[in-house]
mmCIF file with all atom_site columns, C-alpha atoms in Angstrom:
data_model
loop_
_atom_site.group_PDB
_atom_site.id
_atom_site.type_symbol
_atom_site.label_atom_id
_atom_site.label_alt_id
_atom_site.label_comp_id
_atom_site.label_asym_id
_atom_site.label_entity_id
_atom_site.label_seq_id
_atom_site.pdbx_PDB_ins_code
_atom_site.Cartn_x
_atom_site.Cartn_y
_atom_site.Cartn_z
_atom_site.occupancy
_atom_site.B_iso_or_equiv
_atom_site.pdbx_formal_charge
_atom_site.auth_seq_id
_atom_site.auth_comp_id
_atom_site.auth_asym_id
_atom_site.auth_atom_id
_atom_site.pdbx_PDB_model_num
ATOM 1   C CA . ALA A 1 1   ? -3.367  -7.611  116.242 1.00 0.00 ? 195 ALA A CA 1
ATOM 2   C CA . GLN A 1 2   ? -1.369  -7.875  113.084 1.00 0.00 ? 196 GLN A CA 1
ATOM 3   C CA . SER A 1 3   ? 1.765   -6.108  111.905 1.00 0.00 ? 197 SER A CA 1
ATOM 4   C CA . VAL A 1 4   ? 3.954   -5.955  108.837 1.00 0.00 ? 198 VAL A CA 1
ATOM 5   C CA . THR A 1 5   ? 7.715   -5.613  108.492 1.00 0.00 ? 199 THR A CA 1
ATOM 6   C CA . GLN A 1 6   ? 9.255   -4.610  105.216 1.00 0.00 ? 200 GLN A CA 1
ATOM 7   C CA . LEU A 1 7   ? 12.860  -5.596  105.454 1.00 0.00 ? 201 LEU A CA 1
ATOM 8   C CA . ASP A 1 8   ? 14.285  -3.158  102.910 1.00 0.00 ? 202 ASP A CA 1
ATOM 9   C CA . SER A 1 9   ? 13.644  0.560   103.074 1.00 0.00 ? 203 SER A CA 1
ATOM 10  C CA . GLN A 1 10  ? 15.340  1.286   99.749  1.00 0.00 ? 204 GLN A CA 1
ATOM 11  C CA . VAL A 1 11  ? 16.091  -0.938  96.791  1.00 0.00 ? 205 VAL A CA 1
ATOM 12  C CA . PRO A 1 12  ? 18.110  0.466   93.889  1.00 0.00 ? 206 PRO A CA 1
ATOM 13  C CA . VAL A 1 13  ? 17.983  -1.693  90.776  1.00 0.00 ? 207 VAL A CA 1
ATOM 14  C CA . PHE A 1 14  ? 19.059  -1.439  87.157  1.00 0.00 ? 208 PHE A CA 1
ATOM 15  C CA . GLU A 1 15  ? 16.533  -1.501  84.354  1.00 0.00 ? 209 GLU A CA 1
ATOM 16  C CA . GLU A 1 16  ? 15.663  -5.011  83.124  1.00 0.00 ? 210 GLU A CA 1
ATOM 17  C CA . ALA A 1 17  ? 17.125  -6.579  86.269  1.00 0.00 ? 211 ALA A CA 1
ATOM 18  C CA . PRO A 1 18  ? 14.949  -8.631  88.647  1.00 0.00 ? 212 PRO A CA 1
ATOM 19  C CA . VAL A 1 19  ? 13.761  -7.216  91.941  1.00 0.00 ? 213 VAL A CA 1
ATOM 20  C CA . GLU A 1 20  ? 12.466  -8.748  95.164  1.00 0.00 ? 214 GLU A CA 1
ATOM 21  C CA . LEU A 1 21  ? 10.840  -6.799  97.960  1.00 0.00 ? 215 LEU A CA 1
ATOM 22  C CA . ARG A 1 22  ? 10.632  -8.624  101.260 1.00 0.00 ? 216 ARG A CA 1
ATOM 23  C CA . CYS A 1 23  ? 7.652   -8.557  103.579 1.00 0.00 ? 217 CYS A CA 1
ATOM 24  C CA . ASN A 1 24  ? 7.065   -10.455 106.803 1.00 0.00 ? 218 ASN A CA 1
ATOM 25  C CA . TYR A 1 25  ? 3.885   -10.338 108.820 1.00 0.00 ? 219 TYR A CA 1
ATOM 26  C CA . SER A 1 26  ? 2.727   -11.342 112.249 1.00 0.00 ? 220 SER A CA 1
ATOM 27  C CA . SER A 1 27  ? -0.806  -12.187 113.197 1.00 0.00 ? 221 SER A CA 1
ATOM 28  C CA . SER A 1 28  ? -2.645  -14.428 115.590 1.00 0.00 ? 222 SER A CA 1
ATOM 29  C CA . VAL A 1 29  ? -5.331  -15.246 113.059 1.00 0.00 ? 223 VAL A CA 1
ATOM 30  C CA . SER A 1 30  ? -5.608  -15.984 109.375 1.00 0.00 ? 224 SER A CA 1
ATOM 31  C CA . VAL A 1 31  ? -4.695  -12.972 107.310 1.00 0.00 ? 225 VAL A CA 1
ATOM 32  C CA . TYR A 1 32  ? -5.223  -11.434 103.965 1.00 0.00 ? 226 TYR A CA 1
ATOM 33  C CA . LEU A 1 33  ? -2.105  -9.930  102.385 1.00 0.00 ? 227 LEU A CA 1
ATOM 34  C CA . PHE A 1 34  ? -1.721  -7.129  99.870  1.00 0.00 ? 228 PHE A CA 1
ATOM 35  C CA . TRP A 1 35  ? 0.913   -5.212  97.976  1.00 0.00 ? 229 TRP A CA 1
ATOM 36  C CA . TYR A 1 36  ? 0.206   -1.617  97.002  1.00 0.00 ? 230 TYR A CA 1
ATOM 37  C CA . VAL A 1 37  ? 2.260   0.760   94.859  1.00 0.00 ? 231 VAL A CA 1
ATOM 38  C CA . GLN A 1 38  ? 2.380   4.513   95.297  1.00 0.00 ? 232 GLN A CA 1
ATOM 39  C CA . TYR A 1 39  ? 3.837   6.652   92.541  1.00 0.00 ? 233 TYR A CA 1
ATOM 40  C CA . PRO A 1 40  ? 5.099   10.124  93.478  1.00 0.00 ? 234 PRO A CA 1
ATOM 41  C CA . ASN A 1 41  ? 2.296   12.434  94.561  1.00 0.00 ? 235 ASN A CA 1
ATOM 42  C CA . GLN A 1 42  ? -0.342  9.832   93.822  1.00 0.00 ? 236 GLN A CA 1
ATOM 43  C CA . GLY A 1 43  ? -2.661  7.501   95.704  1.00 0.00 ? 237 GLY A CA 1
ATOM 44  C CA . LEU A 1 44  ? -2.283  3.804   96.440  1.00 0.00 ? 238 LEU A CA 1
ATOM 45  C CA . GLN A 1 45  ? -2.858  1.258   93.715  1.00 0.00 ? 239 GLN A CA 1
ATOM 46  C CA . LEU A 1 46  ? -3.363  -2.434  94.418  1.00 0.00 ? 240 LEU A CA 1
ATOM 47  C CA . LEU A 1 47  ? -0.737  -4.639  92.775  1.00 0.00 ? 241 LEU A CA 1
ATOM 48  C CA . LEU A 1 48  ? -1.955  -7.992  94.037  1.00 0.00 ? 242 LEU A CA 1
ATOM 49  C CA . LYS A 1 49  ? -3.579  -9.749  96.963  1.00 0.00 ? 243 LYS A CA 1
ATOM 50  C CA . TYR A 1 50  ? -3.586  -13.109 98.692  1.00 0.00 ? 244 TYR A CA 1
ATOM 51  C CA . LEU A 1 51  ? -6.834  -14.257 100.253 1.00 0.00 ? 245 LEU A CA 1
ATOM 52  C CA . SER A 1 52  ? -6.617  -18.054 100.025 1.00 0.00 ? 246 SER A CA 1
ATOM 53  C CA . GLY A 1 53  ? -5.804  -20.828 97.577  1.00 0.00 ? 247 GLY A CA 1
ATOM 54  C CA . SER A 1 54  ? -2.673  -20.850 95.474  1.00 0.00 ? 248 SER A CA 1
ATOM 55  C CA . THR A 1 55  ? 0.287   -19.399 97.311  1.00 0.00 ? 249 THR A CA 1
ATOM 56  C CA . LEU A 1 56  ? 1.686   -17.831 94.137  1.00 0.00 ? 250 LEU A CA 1
ATOM 57  C CA . VAL A 1 57  ? -0.256  -14.740 93.290  1.00 0.00 ? 251 VAL A CA 1
ATOM 58  C CA . LYS A 1 58  ? 0.095   -12.836 90.051  1.00 0.00 ? 252 LYS A CA 1
ATOM 59  C CA . GLY A 1 59  ? -0.714  -9.159  89.875  1.00 0.00 ? 253 GLY A CA 1
ATOM 60  C CA . ILE A 1 60  ? -0.615  -6.242  87.517  1.00 0.00 ? 254 ILE A CA 1
ATOM 61  C CA . ASN A 1 61  ? 2.418   -4.897  85.661  1.00 0.00 ? 255 ASN A CA 1
ATOM 62  C CA . GLY A 1 62  ? 4.223   -8.253  85.754  1.00 0.00 ? 256 GLY A CA 1
ATOM 63  C CA . PHE A 1 63  ? 4.492   -8.476  89.537  1.00 0.00 ? 257 PHE A CA 1
ATOM 64  C CA . GLU A 1 64  ? 3.947   -11.648 91.520  1.00 0.00 ? 258 GLU A CA 1
ATOM 65  C CA . ALA A 1 65  ? 4.177   -12.622 95.169  1.00 0.00 ? 259 ALA A CA 1
ATOM 66  C CA . GLU A 1 66  ? 4.431   -15.849 97.089  1.00 0.00 ? 260 GLU A CA 1
ATOM 67  C CA . PHE A 1 67  ? 2.667   -16.484 100.360 1.00 0.00 ? 261 PHE A CA 1
ATOM 68  C CA . ASN A 1 68  ? 4.710   -18.625 102.741 1.00 0.00 ? 262 ASN A CA 1
ATOM 69  C CA . LYS A 1 69  ? 2.766   -19.463 105.871 1.00 0.00 ? 263 LYS A CA 1
ATOM 70  C CA . SER A 1 70  ? 5.598   -21.251 107.672 1.00 0.00 ? 264 SER A CA 1
ATOM 71  C CA . GLN A 1 71  ? 7.917   -18.280 107.204 1.00 0.00 ? 265 GLN A CA 1
ATOM 72  C CA . THR A 1 72  ? 5.089   -15.723 107.558 1.00 0.00 ? 266 THR A CA 1
ATOM 73  C CA . SER A 1 73  ? 6.321   -13.980 104.447 1.00 0.00 ? 267 SER A CA 1
ATOM 74  C CA . PHE A 1 74  ? 4.778   -12.445 101.350 1.00 0.00 ? 268 PHE A CA 1
ATOM 75  C CA . HIS A 1 75  ? 7.662   -11.342 99.148  1.00 0.00 ? 269 HIS A CA 1
ATOM 76  C CA . LEU A 1 76  ? 7.023   -9.392  95.952  1.00 0.00 ? 270 LEU A CA 1
ATOM 77  C CA . ARG A 1 77  ? 8.988   -10.102 92.774  1.00 0.00 ? 271 ARG A CA 1
ATOM 78  C CA . LYS A 1 78  ? 9.334   -8.893  89.229  1.00 0.00 ? 272 LYS A CA 1
ATOM 79  C CA . PRO A 1 79  ? 11.701  -10.623 86.792  1.00 0.00 ? 273 PRO A CA 1
ATOM 80  C CA . SER A 1 80  ? 12.547  -7.500  84.793  1.00 0.00 ? 274 SER A CA 1
ATOM 81  C CA . VAL A 1 81  ? 11.899  -3.951  85.969  1.00 0.00 ? 275 VAL A CA 1
ATOM 82  C CA . HIS A 1 82  ? 11.314  -0.804  83.961  1.00 0.00 ? 276 HIS A CA 1
ATOM 83  C CA . ILE A 1 83  ? 12.073  2.808   84.731  1.00 0.00 ? 277 ILE A CA 1
ATOM 84  C CA . SER A 1 84  ? 8.343   3.284   85.269  1.00 0.00 ? 278 SER A CA 1
ATOM 85  C CA . ASP A 1 85  ? 8.455   0.876   88.237  1.00 0.00 ? 279 ASP A CA 1
ATOM 86  C CA . THR A 1 86  ? 10.207  3.545   90.293  1.00 0.00 ? 280 THR A CA 1
ATOM 87  C CA . ALA A 1 87  ? 7.821   4.047   93.193  1.00 0.00 ? 281 ALA A CA 1
ATOM 88  C CA . GLU A 1 88  ? 7.076   3.308   96.841  1.00 0.00 ? 282 GLU A CA 1
ATOM 89  C CA . TYR A 1 89  ? 5.783   -0.187  97.556  1.00 0.00 ? 283 TYR A CA 1
ATOM 90  C CA . PHE A 1 90  ? 3.730   -1.051  100.614 1.00 0.00 ? 284 PHE A CA 1
ATOM 91  C CA . CYS A 1 91  ? 2.949   -4.474  101.994 1.00 0.00 ? 285 CYS A CA 1
ATOM 92  C CA . ALA A 1 92  ? -0.289  -4.599  103.988 1.00 0.00 ? 286 ALA A CA 1
ATOM 93  C CA . VAL A 1 93  ? -2.228  -7.090  106.061 1.00 0.00 ? 287 VAL A CA 1
ATOM 94  C CA . SER A 1 94  ? -5.769  -7.347  107.340 1.00 0.00 ? 288 SER A CA 1
ATOM 95  C CA . ASP A 1 95  ? -7.219  -9.984  109.621 1.00 0.00 ? 289 ASP A CA 1
ATOM 96  C CA . GLN A 1 96  ? -10.878 -9.912  108.728 1.00 0.00 ? 290 GLN A CA 1
ATOM 97  C CA . GLY A 1 97  ? -10.359 -8.260  105.388 1.00 0.00 ? 291 GLY A CA 1
ATOM 98  C CA . TYR A 1 98  ? -11.265 -4.869  106.728 1.00 0.00 ? 292 TYR A CA 1
ATOM 99  C CA . LYS A 1 99  ? -8.823  -2.243  107.960 1.00 0.00 ? 293 LYS A CA 1
ATOM 100 C CA . LEU A 1 100 ? -5.313  -2.458  106.560 1.00 0.00 ? 294 LEU A CA 1
ATOM 101 C CA . SER A 1 101 ? -2.068  -2.332  108.500 1.00 0.00 ? 295 SER A CA 1
ATOM 102 C CA . PHE A 1 102 ? 0.801   -1.202  106.325 1.00 0.00 ? 296 PHE A CA 1
ATOM 103 C CA . GLY A 1 103 ? 4.516   -1.784  106.448 1.00 0.00 ? 297 GLY A CA 1
ATOM 104 C CA . ALA A 1 104 ? 6.920   1.141   106.420 1.00 0.00 ? 298 ALA A CA 1
ATOM 105 C CA . GLY A 1 105 ? 7.328   0.925   102.654 1.00 0.00 ? 299 GLY A CA 1
ATOM 106 C CA . THR A 1 106 ? 10.156  0.140   100.261 1.00 0.00 ? 300 THR A CA 1
ATOM 107 C CA . THR A 1 107 ? 11.402  2.764   97.833  1.00 0.00 ? 301 THR A CA 1
ATOM 108 C CA . VAL A 1 108 ? 12.365  1.199   94.519  1.00 0.00 ? 302 VAL A CA 1
ATOM 109 C CA . THR A 1 109 ? 14.586  3.291   92.261  1.00 0.00 ? 303 THR A CA 1
ATOM 110 C CA . VAL A 1 110 ? 15.160  1.903   88.790  1.00 0.00 ? 304 VAL A CA 1
ATOM 111 C CA . ARG A 1 111 ? 18.220  3.209   86.980  1.00 0.00 ? 305 ARG A CA 1
ATOM 112 C CA . ALA A 1 112 ? 19.037  2.957   83.281  1.00 0.00 ? 306 ALA A CA 1
ATOM 113 C CA . ALA B 2 1   ? -14.602 3.000   85.646  1.00 0.00 ? 91  ALA B CA 1
ATOM 114 C CA . ALA B 2 2   ? -15.584 5.308   88.459  1.00 0.00 ? 92  ALA B CA 1
ATOM 115 C CA . GLY B 2 3   ? -13.039 5.769   91.197  1.00 0.00 ? 93  GLY B CA 1
ATOM 116 C CA . VAL B 2 4   ? -12.998 7.140   94.720  1.00 0.00 ? 94  VAL B CA 1
ATOM 117 C CA . ILE B 2 5   ? -13.245 10.914  94.706  1.00 0.00 ? 95  ILE B CA 1
ATOM 118 C CA . GLN B 2 6   ? -11.723 13.080  97.392  1.00 0.00 ? 96  GLN B CA 1
ATOM 119 C CA . SER B 2 7   ? -12.067 16.789  97.822  1.00 0.00 ? 97  SER B CA 1
ATOM 120 C CA . PRO B 2 8   ? -10.329 19.051  98.127  1.00 0.00 ? 98  PRO B CA 1
ATOM 121 C CA . ARG B 2 9   ? -7.079  17.683  96.727  1.00 0.00 ? 99  ARG B CA 1
ATOM 122 C CA . HIS B 2 10  ? -5.017  20.274  98.559  1.00 0.00 ? 100 HIS B CA 1
ATOM 123 C CA . LEU B 2 11  ? -5.833  22.250  101.672 1.00 0.00 ? 101 LEU B CA 1
ATOM 124 C CA . ILE B 2 12  ? -3.812  24.809  103.581 1.00 0.00 ? 102 ILE B CA 1
ATOM 125 C CA . LYS B 2 13  ? -4.896  25.811  107.072 1.00 0.00 ? 103 LYS B CA 1
ATOM 126 C CA . GLU B 2 14  ? -3.529  27.716  110.015 1.00 0.00 ? 104 GLU B CA 1
ATOM 127 C CA . LYS B 2 15  ? -2.989  26.181  113.446 1.00 0.00 ? 105 LYS B CA 1
ATOM 128 C CA . ARG B 2 16  ? -6.166  25.925  115.517 1.00 0.00 ? 106 ARG B CA 1
ATOM 129 C CA . GLU B 2 17  ? -8.383  26.152  112.445 1.00 0.00 ? 107 GLU B CA 1
ATOM 130 C CA . THR B 2 18  ? -10.809 23.469  111.334 1.00 0.00 ? 108 THR B CA 1
ATOM 131 C CA . ALA B 2 19  ? -10.857 21.421  108.145 1.00 0.00 ? 109 ALA B CA 1
ATOM 132 C CA . THR B 2 20  ? -13.374 19.154  106.459 1.00 0.00 ? 110 THR B CA 1
ATOM 133 C CA . LEU B 2 21  ? -12.299 16.480  104.022 1.00 0.00 ? 111 LEU B CA 1
ATOM 134 C CA . LYS B 2 22  ? -14.813 14.751  101.797 1.00 0.00 ? 112 LYS B CA 1
ATOM 135 C CA . CYS B 2 23  ? -14.830 11.310  100.243 1.00 0.00 ? 113 CYS B CA 1
ATOM 136 C CA . TYR B 2 24  ? -17.171 9.930   97.605  1.00 0.00 ? 114 TYR B CA 1
ATOM 137 C CA . PRO B 2 25  ? -16.882 6.139   97.329  1.00 0.00 ? 115 PRO B CA 1
ATOM 138 C CA . ILE B 2 26  ? -17.230 4.090   94.206  1.00 0.00 ? 116 ILE B CA 1
ATOM 139 C CA . PRO B 2 27  ? -20.922 3.565   93.366  1.00 0.00 ? 117 PRO B CA 1
ATOM 140 C CA . ARG B 2 28  ? -22.472 0.607   95.230  1.00 0.00 ? 118 ARG B CA 1
ATOM 141 C CA . HIS B 2 29  ? -19.597 0.498   97.705  1.00 0.00 ? 119 HIS B CA 1
ATOM 142 C CA . ASP B 2 30  ? -20.945 0.477   101.248 1.00 0.00 ? 120 ASP B CA 1
ATOM 143 C CA . THR B 2 31  ? -17.752 0.824   103.305 1.00 0.00 ? 121 THR B CA 1
ATOM 144 C CA . VAL B 2 32  ? -15.429 3.786   103.652 1.00 0.00 ? 122 VAL B CA 1
ATOM 145 C CA . TYR B 2 33  ? -12.030 3.887   105.327 1.00 0.00 ? 123 TYR B CA 1
ATOM 146 C CA . TRP B 2 34  ? -9.865  6.876   106.258 1.00 0.00 ? 124 TRP B CA 1
ATOM 147 C CA . TYR B 2 35  ? -6.071  6.692   106.455 1.00 0.00 ? 125 TYR B CA 1
ATOM 148 C CA . GLN B 2 36  ? -3.451  9.287   107.369 1.00 0.00 ? 126 GLN B CA 1
ATOM 149 C CA . GLN B 2 37  ? -0.003  9.235   105.779 1.00 0.00 ? 127 GLN B CA 1
ATOM 150 C CA . GLY B 2 38  ? 2.566   11.555  107.340 1.00 0.00 ? 128 GLY B CA 1
ATOM 151 C CA . PRO B 2 39  ? 5.654   12.672  105.406 1.00 0.00 ? 129 PRO B CA 1
ATOM 152 C CA . GLY B 2 40  ? 7.819   9.652   104.639 1.00 0.00 ? 130 GLY B CA 1
ATOM 153 C CA . GLN B 2 41  ? 5.553   7.356   106.641 1.00 0.00 ? 131 GLN B CA 1
ATOM 154 C CA . ASP B 2 42  ? 3.210   4.481   105.924 1.00 0.00 ? 132 ASP B CA 1
ATOM 155 C CA . PRO B 2 43  ? -0.548  5.049   105.912 1.00 0.00 ? 133 PRO B CA 1
ATOM 156 C CA . GLN B 2 44  ? -2.183  4.714   109.321 1.00 0.00 ? 134 GLN B CA 1
ATOM 157 C CA . PHE B 2 45  ? -5.791  3.629   109.695 1.00 0.00 ? 135 PHE B CA 1
ATOM 158 C CA . LEU B 2 46  ? -8.025  6.246   111.306 1.00 0.00 ? 136 LEU B CA 1
ATOM 159 C CA . ILE B 2 47  ? -11.631 5.106   111.112 1.00 0.00 ? 137 ILE B CA 1
ATOM 160 C CA . SER B 2 48  ? -14.096 3.196   108.956 1.00 0.00 ? 138 SER B CA 1
ATOM 161 C CA . PHE B 2 49  ? -17.835 3.146   108.307 1.00 0.00 ? 139 PHE B CA 1
ATOM 162 C CA . TYR B 2 50  ? -20.103 0.416   107.028 1.00 0.00 ? 140 TYR B CA 1
ATOM 163 C CA . GLU B 2 51  ? -23.665 1.241   106.055 1.00 0.00 ? 141 GLU B CA 1
ATOM 164 C CA . LYS B 2 52  ? -23.385 4.634   107.731 1.00 0.00 ? 142 LYS B CA 1
ATOM 165 C CA . MET B 2 53  ? -22.303 3.193   111.069 1.00 0.00 ? 143 MET B CA 1
ATOM 166 C CA . GLN B 2 54  ? -18.800 3.359   112.494 1.00 0.00 ? 144 GLN B CA 1
ATOM 167 C CA . SER B 2 55  ? -17.315 -0.099  112.045 1.00 0.00 ? 145 SER B CA 1
ATOM 168 C CA . ASP B 2 56  ? -13.777 0.290   113.340 1.00 0.00 ? 146 ASP B CA 1
ATOM 169 C CA . LYS B 2 57  ? -11.587 2.901   114.926 1.00 0.00 ? 147 LYS B CA 1
ATOM 170 C CA . GLY B 2 58  ? -7.852  3.296   114.794 1.00 0.00 ? 148 GLY B CA 1
ATOM 171 C CA . SER B 2 59  ? -5.447  5.993   115.863 1.00 0.00 ? 149 SER B CA 1
ATOM 172 C CA . ILE B 2 60  ? -7.811  8.893   115.308 1.00 0.00 ? 150 ILE B CA 1
ATOM 173 C CA . PRO B 2 61  ? -7.322  11.898  117.615 1.00 0.00 ? 151 PRO B CA 1
ATOM 174 C CA . ASP B 2 62  ? -10.273 13.078  119.667 1.00 0.00 ? 152 ASP B CA 1
ATOM 175 C CA . ARG B 2 63  ? -10.080 16.364  117.737 1.00 0.00 ? 153 ARG B CA 1
ATOM 176 C CA . PHE B 2 64  ? -11.162 14.485  114.630 1.00 0.00 ? 154 PHE B CA 1
ATOM 177 C CA . SER B 2 65  ? -14.619 13.175  113.886 1.00 0.00 ? 155 SER B CA 1
ATOM 178 C CA . ALA B 2 66  ? -16.136 11.512  110.867 1.00 0.00 ? 156 ALA B CA 1
ATOM 179 C CA . GLN B 2 67  ? -19.411 10.255  109.544 1.00 0.00 ? 157 GLN B CA 1
ATOM 180 C CA . GLN B 2 68  ? -20.927 8.508   106.581 1.00 0.00 ? 158 GLN B CA 1
ATOM 181 C CA . PHE B 2 69  ? -24.060 9.950   105.058 1.00 0.00 ? 159 PHE B CA 1
ATOM 182 C CA . SER B 2 70  ? -27.128 8.372   103.481 1.00 0.00 ? 160 SER B CA 1
ATOM 183 C CA . ASP B 2 71  ? -25.585 8.634   100.011 1.00 0.00 ? 161 ASP B CA 1
ATOM 184 C CA . TYR B 2 72  ? -22.509 6.805   101.414 1.00 0.00 ? 162 TYR B CA 1
ATOM 185 C CA . HIS B 2 73  ? -20.160 9.735   101.072 1.00 0.00 ? 163 HIS B CA 1
ATOM 186 C CA . SER B 2 74  ? -18.048 10.426  104.123 1.00 0.00 ? 164 SER B CA 1
ATOM 187 C CA . GLU B 2 75  ? -16.589 13.506  105.754 1.00 0.00 ? 165 GLU B CA 1
ATOM 188 C CA . LEU B 2 76  ? -13.616 13.772  108.078 1.00 0.00 ? 166 LEU B CA 1
ATOM 189 C CA . ASN B 2 77  ? -13.818 16.810  110.331 1.00 0.00 ? 167 ASN B CA 1
ATOM 190 C CA . MET B 2 78  ? -10.643 18.035  111.941 1.00 0.00 ? 168 MET B CA 1
ATOM 191 C CA . SER B 2 79  ? -10.631 20.743  114.597 1.00 0.00 ? 169 SER B CA 1
ATOM 192 C CA . SER B 2 80  ? -7.931  22.624  116.502 1.00 0.00 ? 170 SER B CA 1
ATOM 193 C CA . LEU B 2 81  ? -5.461  21.740  113.795 1.00 0.00 ? 171 LEU B CA 1
ATOM 194 C CA . GLU B 2 82  ? -1.854  21.190  114.804 1.00 0.00 ? 172 GLU B CA 1
ATOM 195 C CA . LEU B 2 83  ? 1.325   21.274  112.743 1.00 0.00 ? 173 LEU B CA 1
ATOM 196 C CA . GLY B 2 84  ? 1.572   17.500  113.137 1.00 0.00 ? 174 GLY B CA 1
ATOM 197 C CA . ASP B 2 85  ? -1.721  17.044  111.320 1.00 0.00 ? 175 ASP B CA 1
ATOM 198 C CA . SER B 2 86  ? 0.008   17.945  108.068 1.00 0.00 ? 176 SER B CA 1
ATOM 199 C CA . ALA B 2 87  ? -0.287  14.772  106.035 1.00 0.00 ? 177 ALA B CA 1
ATOM 200 C CA . LEU B 2 88  ? -1.850  13.065  103.086 1.00 0.00 ? 178 LEU B CA 1
ATOM 201 C CA . TYR B 2 89  ? -5.319  11.790  103.975 1.00 0.00 ? 179 TYR B CA 1
ATOM 202 C CA . PHE B 2 90  ? -6.596  8.868   101.972 1.00 0.00 ? 180 PHE B CA 1
ATOM 203 C CA . CYS B 2 91  ? -10.079 7.594   101.679 1.00 0.00 ? 181 CYS B CA 1
ATOM 204 C CA . ALA B 2 92  ? -10.731 4.056   100.468 1.00 0.00 ? 182 ALA B CA 1
ATOM 205 C CA . SER B 2 93  ? -13.959 2.252   99.697  1.00 0.00 ? 183 SER B CA 1
ATOM 206 C CA . SER B 2 94  ? -15.006 -1.356  99.382  1.00 0.00 ? 184 SER B CA 1
ATOM 207 C CA . ARG B 2 95  ? -18.157 -3.420  99.081  1.00 0.00 ? 185 ARG B CA 1
ATOM 208 C CA . ARG B 2 96  ? -19.083 -5.937  101.762 1.00 0.00 ? 186 ARG B CA 1
ATOM 209 C CA . ARG B 2 97  ? -22.426 -7.038  100.315 1.00 0.00 ? 187 ARG B CA 1
ATOM 210 C CA . PRO B 2 98  ? -23.438 -9.137  98.535  1.00 0.00 ? 188 PRO B CA 1
ATOM 211 C CA . LEU B 2 99  ? -19.956 -10.568 98.001  1.00 0.00 ? 189 LEU B CA 1
ATOM 212 C CA . TYR B 2 100 ? -16.976 -9.028  99.691  1.00 0.00 ? 190 TYR B CA 1
ATOM 213 C CA . ASN B 2 101 ? -13.740 -9.351  97.758  1.00 0.00 ? 191 ASN B CA 1
ATOM 214 C CA . ASN B 2 102 ? -11.460 -7.806  100.388 1.00 0.00 ? 192 ASN B CA 1
ATOM 215 C CA . GLU B 2 103 ? -10.257 -5.087  98.056  1.00 0.00 ? 193 GLU B CA 1
ATOM 216 C CA . GLN B 2 104 ? -10.095 -1.472  99.093  1.00 0.00 ? 194 GLN B CA 1
ATOM 217 C CA . PHE B 2 105 ? -9.933  1.112   96.336  1.00 0.00 ? 195 PHE B CA 1
ATOM 218 C CA . PHE B 2 106 ? -8.050  4.233   97.302  1.00 0.00 ? 196 PHE B CA 1
ATOM 219 C CA . GLY B 2 107 ? -8.737  7.806   96.319  1.00 0.00 ? 197 GLY B CA 1
ATOM 220 C CA . PRO B 2 108 ? -5.962  10.192  95.262  1.00 0.00 ? 198 PRO B CA 1
ATOM 221 C CA . GLY B 2 109 ? -5.775  11.711  98.724  1.00 0.00 ? 199 GLY B CA 1
ATOM 222 C CA . THR B 2 110 ? -6.126  15.178  100.221 1.00 0.00 ? 200 THR B CA 1
ATOM 223 C CA . ARG B 2 111 ? -2.871  16.852  101.084 1.00 0.00 ? 201 ARG B CA 1
ATOM 224 C CA . LEU B 2 112 ? -3.382  18.945  104.222 1.00 0.00 ? 202 LEU B CA 1
ATOM 225 C CA . THR B 2 113 ? -0.766  21.494  105.180 1.00 0.00 ? 203 THR B CA 1
ATOM 226 C CA . VAL B 2 114 ? -1.058  23.195  108.555 1.00 0.00 ? 204 VAL B CA 1
ATOM 227 C CA . LEU B 2 115 ? 0.964   26.382  108.913 1.00 0.00 ? 205 LEU B CA 1
#
């Protein structure tokens, strides 16, 4: 079985500042890792995913994440945030690439 | 591009009533997943179907049942509704054949309120 821990429940950040959202996972097998974003009253949108290969993954909207197998982490970063990045961010893991197990989510609030 | 369609978008029911949620996957997607997201919580996997057969089962109550039809759309049937069933229900779809890319596309969700 796999599980995900998002270490920060809320992250306030000023506009144009960098942001990092931390995610650690546990699994007994190889995993696939994902970051999803959920805007208020909307569905889940995939930001990026790690399946294999390069450990630095680039996604949409300027986000990137780095897979670190030794630290079992998959932290999400953006060098400069915008007001429109205010949302809930979920880290997720799947073992065979099928059902997803989500973390508890991190609420990012971007202030001017 | 076509996306996952869920209907209805909002549903209000009384306790002990039944509800049916529908999901229409992206064309040529053969796998459907259902997730439940309670207020302020992360989405929890309920059940999935691949080629009209149940492929995996999560924390789905016995009061709930689901199926995938020949046109690949799926329905989640919920009976004897309880207040705790109030949640956002997501459907996601993906394609396993011929080349699976491990990406699930989520619908906008059905918000169920049980009074």
